[in-house]
Coordinates of C-alpha atoms in Angstrom, one line a residue:
M1 CA -28.1 -13.0 45.1
S2 CA -28.0 -13.7 41.4
E3 CA -29.8 -16.8 40.1
Q4 CA -26.4 -17.9 38.8
R5 CA -24.7 -20.5 41.0
P6 CA -21.9 -19.0 43.1
T7 CA -18.3 -20.3 42.8
L8 CA -16.9 -22.7 45.4
A9 CA -14.8 -19.8 46.7
V10 CA -18.0 -17.9 47.6
I11 CA -19.5 -20.9 49.4
A12 CA -16.2 -21.6 51.1
A13 CA -16.0 -18.0 52.3
E14 CA -19.6 -18.1 53.6
A15 CA -18.9 -21.4 55.5
G16 CA -15.6 -20.1 56.8
V17 CA -13.6 -23.1 55.3
S18 CA -11.2 -23.7 52.4
Q19 CA -12.4 -24.5 48.9
A20 CA -10.8 -28.0 49.3
T21 CA -13.1 -28.7 52.2
V22 CA -16.2 -27.7 50.1
S23 CA -15.0 -30.0 47.3
K24 CA -14.6 -32.9 49.8
V25 CA -18.3 -32.4 50.8
I26 CA -19.5 -32.3 47.2
N27 CA -17.6 -35.5 46.4
G28 CA -18.9 -37.4 49.5
R29 CA -15.5 -37.6 51.2
S30 CA -15.7 -38.8 54.8
D31 CA -12.8 -36.8 56.3
V32 CA -14.9 -33.7 57.1
A33 CA -16.2 -32.9 60.6
P34 CA -20.0 -33.6 60.8
S35 CA -20.8 -30.0 62.0
T36 CA -18.7 -28.5 59.2
R37 CA -20.3 -30.9 56.6
E38 CA -23.8 -29.9 57.8
R39 CA -23.0 -26.2 57.5
I40 CA -21.5 -26.6 54.0
E41 CA -24.3 -28.8 52.7
G42 CA -26.9 -26.3 54.0
L43 CA -25.2 -23.6 51.9
L44 CA -24.9 -25.9 48.9
R45 CA -28.6 -26.7 49.0
A46 CA -29.5 -23.0 49.5
H47 CA -27.5 -22.1 46.4
N48 CA -28.8 -25.1 44.4
Y49 CA -25.3 -26.4 44.0
L50 CA -25.7 -30.1 45.0
P51 CA -26.4 -32.3 42.0
P52 CA -30.0 -33.7 41.6
G53 CA -29.2 -37.1 43.2
R54 CA -28.2 -35.3 46.4
Q55 CA -30.7 -32.5 46.6
G56 CA -32.4 -32.4 49.9
R57 CA -30.6 -35.4 51.3
G58 CA -28.6 -33.7 54.0
R59 CA -26.6 -36.9 54.5
G60 CA -23.0 -37.0 53.4
S61 CA -22.1 -39.6 56.0
G62 CA -19.4 -41.1 53.8
L63 CA -21.0 -44.6 54.3
V64 CA -22.2 -47.2 51.8
D65 CA -24.3 -50.2 53.0
L66 CA -23.4 -53.5 51.4
I67 CA -26.3 -55.9 52.2
I68 CA -25.5 -59.6 51.4
G69 CA -26.7 -63.0 52.3
G70 CA -23.5 -64.2 54.0
L71 CA -19.7 -64.2 53.7
D72 CA -19.2 -67.9 54.0
S73 CA -18.3 -68.4 50.4
A74 CA -15.4 -67.2 48.2
W75 CA -18.0 -65.8 45.8
A76 CA -19.3 -63.3 48.4
V77 CA -15.7 -62.4 49.4
E78 CA -14.8 -61.5 45.9
I79 CA -17.8 -59.2 45.5
L80 CA -17.0 -57.6 48.8
R81 CA -13.4 -57.1 47.8
G82 CA -14.4 -55.2 44.7
V83 CA -16.9 -53.0 46.5
E84 CA -14.5 -52.2 49.3
A85 CA -11.6 -51.4 46.9
E86 CA -13.7 -48.9 45.0
C87 CA -15.2 -47.3 48.1
A88 CA -11.7 -46.9 49.6
R89 CA -10.6 -45.1 46.4
R90 CA -13.3 -42.6 47.1
S91 CA -12.6 -42.5 50.8
V92 CA -16.0 -43.9 51.6
A93 CA -16.5 -46.5 54.3
T94 CA -18.3 -49.8 53.7
V95 CA -20.8 -51.1 56.2
V96 CA -21.5 -54.8 55.6
S97 CA -24.9 -56.1 56.8
L98 CA -25.6 -59.8 56.6
V99 CA -29.1 -61.2 56.1
P100 CA -30.0 -64.9 56.1
P101 CA -29.9 -66.6 52.6
G102 CA -33.2 -66.2 50.9
E103 CA -34.2 -63.3 53.1
A104 CA -32.4 -60.5 51.2
S105 CA -35.7 -58.7 50.5
P106 CA -37.7 -58.5 53.8
S107 CA -38.8 -55.2 55.0
G108 CA -36.0 -55.3 57.6
W109 CA -33.1 -54.4 55.3
T110 CA -34.8 -51.2 54.1
A111 CA -34.3 -49.8 57.6
L112 CA -30.5 -50.0 57.5
P113 CA -29.9 -46.9 55.3
A114 CA -31.8 -44.7 57.7
L115 CA -30.1 -46.4 60.7
H116 CA -26.6 -45.8 59.3
R117 CA -27.4 -42.6 57.5
S118 CA -25.9 -44.2 54.4
D119 CA -25.3 -42.4 51.2
G120 CA -26.0 -45.5 49.1
V121 CA -26.9 -49.2 49.2
I122 CA -25.5 -52.1 47.3
L123 CA -27.9 -55.1 47.6
V124 CA -26.5 -58.5 46.6
T125 CA -28.7 -61.4 45.1
A126 CA -32.1 -60.0 46.1
S127 CA -35.3 -58.7 44.6
V128 CA -36.5 -55.1 45.1
T129 CA -40.2 -54.3 45.2
P130 CA -41.5 -50.8 44.4
S131 CA -42.4 -50.2 48.0
Q132 CA -38.9 -51.2 49.1
R133 CA -37.3 -48.9 46.6
A134 CA -39.6 -46.0 47.7
Q135 CA -38.6 -46.7 51.3
V136 CA -34.9 -46.4 50.5
E137 CA -35.5 -43.3 48.4
R138 CA -37.2 -41.6 51.3
T139 CA -33.9 -42.0 53.2
G140 CA -32.1 -40.2 50.4
A141 CA -29.8 -43.2 49.6
A142 CA -29.0 -44.4 46.1
L143 CA -29.5 -48.1 45.3
V144 CA -27.8 -50.6 43.1
V145 CA -28.3 -54.4 43.0
I146 CA -25.7 -57.1 42.1
D147 CA -27.0 -60.3 40.6
P148 CA -30.7 -59.6 41.2
I149 CA -33.1 -62.5 41.7
D150 CA -35.3 -61.0 39.0
L151 CA -35.1 -58.0 36.8
P152 CA -35.5 -55.0 39.2
G153 CA -38.3 -52.7 38.0
N154 CA -38.6 -48.9 38.0
G155 CA -35.1 -48.4 36.6
V156 CA -33.2 -49.8 39.6
P157 CA -29.6 -50.2 38.3
S158 CA -28.2 -53.7 38.4
V159 CA -24.9 -55.4 37.7
G160 CA -24.4 -59.0 36.6
A161 CA -22.6 -61.2 34.1
T162 CA -23.3 -62.7 30.7
N163 CA -24.8 -65.8 32.3
W164 CA -26.6 -67.1 29.2
A165 CA -23.4 -66.8 27.2
G166 CA -21.5 -68.6 30.0
G167 CA -23.9 -71.5 30.1
L168 CA -23.7 -71.7 26.3
A169 CA -19.9 -71.8 26.3
A170 CA -19.7 -74.4 29.0
T171 CA -22.1 -76.8 27.2
E172 CA -20.5 -76.2 23.8
H173 CA -17.1 -77.2 25.3
L174 CA -18.5 -80.5 26.5
L175 CA -20.3 -81.1 23.2
E176 CA -17.0 -80.4 21.3
L177 CA -15.3 -83.1 23.5
G178 CA -18.0 -85.6 22.3
H179 CA -20.4 -85.7 25.2
R180 CA -24.1 -86.1 24.5
R181 CA -25.4 -87.1 27.9
I182 CA -24.8 -83.7 29.5
A183 CA -26.5 -82.8 32.8
A184 CA -27.0 -79.4 34.3
I185 CA -27.4 -78.3 37.9
G186 CA -28.7 -74.8 38.3
G187 CA -29.2 -72.6 41.4
R188 CA -32.6 -71.7 42.7
K189 CA -35.2 -71.7 39.9
E190 CA -36.4 -68.2 40.6
M191 CA -33.0 -66.6 40.3
L192 CA -32.4 -64.7 37.1
C193 CA -28.7 -65.8 36.8
S194 CA -29.7 -69.5 37.3
Q195 CA -32.4 -69.3 34.7
A196 CA -30.0 -67.7 32.2
R197 CA -27.3 -70.3 32.7
I198 CA -29.7 -73.1 32.2
D199 CA -31.1 -71.4 29.1
G200 CA -27.6 -71.1 27.7
Y201 CA -27.2 -74.9 28.3
R202 CA -30.4 -75.7 26.5
S203 CA -29.5 -73.4 23.6
A204 CA -26.2 -75.1 23.1
L205 CA -27.8 -78.6 23.0
E206 CA -30.5 -77.4 20.6
R207 CA -27.9 -75.8 18.3
A208 CA -26.0 -79.2 18.2
G209 CA -29.2 -81.1 17.5
V210 CA -29.1 -82.9 20.8
E211 CA -32.4 -83.4 22.5
V212 CA -32.9 -81.7 25.8
D213 CA -33.6 -84.4 28.4
R214 CA -35.5 -82.9 31.4
D215 CA -34.3 -85.8 33.6
L216 CA -30.7 -84.4 33.2
I217 CA -31.7 -80.9 34.6
R218 CA -31.7 -80.3 38.3
F219 CA -31.9 -77.2 40.5
G220 CA -29.8 -76.8 43.7
D221 CA -28.9 -73.8 45.7
F222 CA -25.4 -72.8 44.4
Q223 CA -23.9 -74.4 47.5
H224 CA -21.9 -77.6 48.0
E225 CA -24.8 -79.5 49.4
G226 CA -27.1 -78.8 46.5
G227 CA -24.5 -79.9 44.0
F228 CA -23.8 -83.1 46.0
R229 CA -27.5 -84.0 46.3
C230 CA -28.3 -83.3 42.6
A231 CA -25.3 -85.2 41.4
Q232 CA -26.3 -88.2 43.5
E233 CA -29.7 -88.2 41.8
L234 CA -28.2 -87.8 38.3
L235 CA -25.6 -90.6 38.8
A236 CA -28.3 -92.9 40.0
L237 CA -30.2 -92.7 36.7
P238 CA -30.5 -95.8 34.6
E239 CA -28.4 -94.0 32.0
P240 CA -26.3 -91.5 33.9
P241 CA -24.7 -88.5 32.3
T242 CA -21.1 -88.5 31.1
A243 CA -20.7 -84.8 31.9
V244 CA -22.2 -82.3 34.4
F245 CA -22.4 -78.5 34.0
A246 CA -22.7 -77.2 37.5
G247 CA -24.1 -73.7 37.8
S248 CA -21.5 -72.7 40.4
D249 CA -18.0 -73.8 41.4
Q250 CA -19.3 -74.7 44.9
Q251 CA -21.9 -77.0 43.3
A252 CA -19.2 -78.5 41.1
M253 CA -17.3 -79.4 44.3
G254 CA -20.4 -81.2 45.5
V255 CA -20.4 -83.1 42.2
Y256 CA -16.8 -84.0 42.9
E257 CA -17.7 -85.6 46.2
A258 CA -20.7 -87.4 44.8
A259 CA -18.4 -88.9 42.1
R260 CA -15.8 -89.9 44.6
Q261 CA -18.4 -91.7 46.8
G262 CA -19.7 -93.4 43.7
G263 CA -16.3 -94.7 42.8
L264 CA -16.0 -92.5 39.7
S265 CA -12.9 -90.7 38.5
I266 CA -12.9 -87.2 37.1
P267 CA -12.6 -86.7 34.2
R268 CA -12.1 -90.4 33.1
D269 CA -15.6 -91.4 34.1
L270 CA -17.3 -88.0 34.5
S271 CA -16.4 -84.6 33.1
V272 CA -17.3 -81.6 35.4
I273 CA -17.5 -77.9 34.6
G274 CA -18.4 -75.1 37.0
F275 CA -19.2 -71.4 37.0
D276 CA -17.5 -68.5 38.8
D277 CA -13.8 -69.3 38.6
L278 CA -13.2 -69.0 42.4
P279 CA -9.6 -68.9 43.6
M280 CA -9.7 -72.6 44.8
C281 CA -10.5 -73.9 41.3
D282 CA -6.8 -74.3 40.6
W283 CA -6.3 -76.3 43.8
L284 CA -9.0 -78.9 43.3
S285 CA -8.0 -82.4 42.2
P286 CA -8.2 -82.3 39.2
P287 CA -8.3 -78.5 38.7
L288 CA -11.8 -77.4 37.7
T289 CA -12.8 -76.3 34.2
T290 CA -15.1 -73.4 34.8
V291 CA -16.8 -70.3 33.4
R292 CA -15.2 -67.2 34.8
Q293 CA -17.4 -64.3 35.9
P294 CA -15.4 -61.2 37.0
L295 CA -16.8 -61.1 40.6
E296 CA -14.4 -58.5 42.0
E297 CA -15.0 -56.2 38.9
M298 CA -18.8 -56.7 39.4
G299 CA -18.4 -55.3 42.9
R300 CA -16.3 -52.4 41.6
V301 CA -18.8 -51.5 38.8
A302 CA -21.6 -51.6 41.3
A303 CA -19.8 -49.2 43.5
R304 CA -18.9 -46.9 40.6
T305 CA -22.5 -46.9 39.5
L306 CA -23.6 -46.0 43.0
F307 CA -21.3 -43.1 43.1
Q308 CA -22.6 -41.9 39.7
L309 CA -26.1 -41.9 41.2
M310 CA -24.9 -40.1 44.4
D311 CA -23.2 -37.4 42.2
G312 CA -26.4 -37.0 40.1
Q313 CA -24.7 -38.2 36.9
P314 CA -26.9 -40.0 34.3
L315 CA -26.4 -43.7 33.7
V316 CA -25.8 -45.1 30.2
S317 CA -28.0 -48.1 31.0
P318 CA -29.7 -49.4 34.2
R319 CA -28.5 -52.9 33.5
M320 CA -24.8 -53.8 33.2
E321 CA -23.5 -57.2 32.2
L322 CA -19.8 -58.1 32.4
S323 CA -18.4 -60.7 30.0
T324 CA -17.8 -64.3 31.1
E325 CA -15.0 -66.5 29.8
L326 CA -14.4 -70.2 29.7
R327 CA -11.4 -71.4 31.6
V328 CA -10.4 -75.0 30.5
R329 CA -8.4 -77.0 33.1
L330 CA -8.3 -80.8 33.8
S331 CA -11.8 -81.7 34.9
T332 CA -13.1 -82.2 31.4
A333 CA -12.1 -84.8 28.7
P334 CA -13.7 -86.8 26.0
P335 CA -16.2 -89.5 27.2
R336 CA -14.9 -93.1 27.5
P337 CA -15.9 -95.4 24.6

């Protein structure tokens, strides 16, 4: 045959199927019989028709692995909602695999793509070592990380939010209200998003000429318990804060409980601001002022990025950050005289 690529009609004729079926295989659609898919992919590879990201994979299972630390929070559910919606639009099934919190990067998760014959992997809140990436690549699966613990090396695409800008906006809001004793509760210290939010908090204080007091900075785990424990420590200080910037809405809810047990009223005695803008923020008492990060859209963007890799399309940038936005409700007010 000529070195020029054949048309879909030629490949369809050789495979004994319609052009529409060949197109479905090229686009990773799942509604093709496995034996038919295998026959078509063999012809596509023989004619050098598959894009670079799919050369030699021989997969086409129509499955994407979403590997996440748990679904016991609204944060995780919003991410899943976005990934699943975008996968459904492409007629690709989503396999959700749960790993214990803090263990999103053991060698065990890298076996899942081969086990499921997945076309791609979306890894949530984890780190990726070069050896882990190589192990995933050997299966032929594409890889994208949402909210990585650290900056993934070797060009691993990642999706996050403008965490530094969110921390800055939250703290500037409290400063504009007149607060000067502003505490901050981050997530785990090693997490990139946690560090960025705390850095934004520090930058806002420095810009306003307010000294950064290390006693007012705590690190939790982004969960209710961490926020509660850190808030208790902060409220027990000889000079407690008049406002708390919690690095997640769940931690902010822990601050609410610590304030209630301490006999404090929000926002009369203590202003509280969170981060995420989970659906329950409107239903807290009082409704929570927070920094919105577009969690569902982060899931969608991660899935779209994965499909670009699967289709062999170049990425504009390996790191994508979606904009955050301050949502002011009733949990913040000027400090009492």
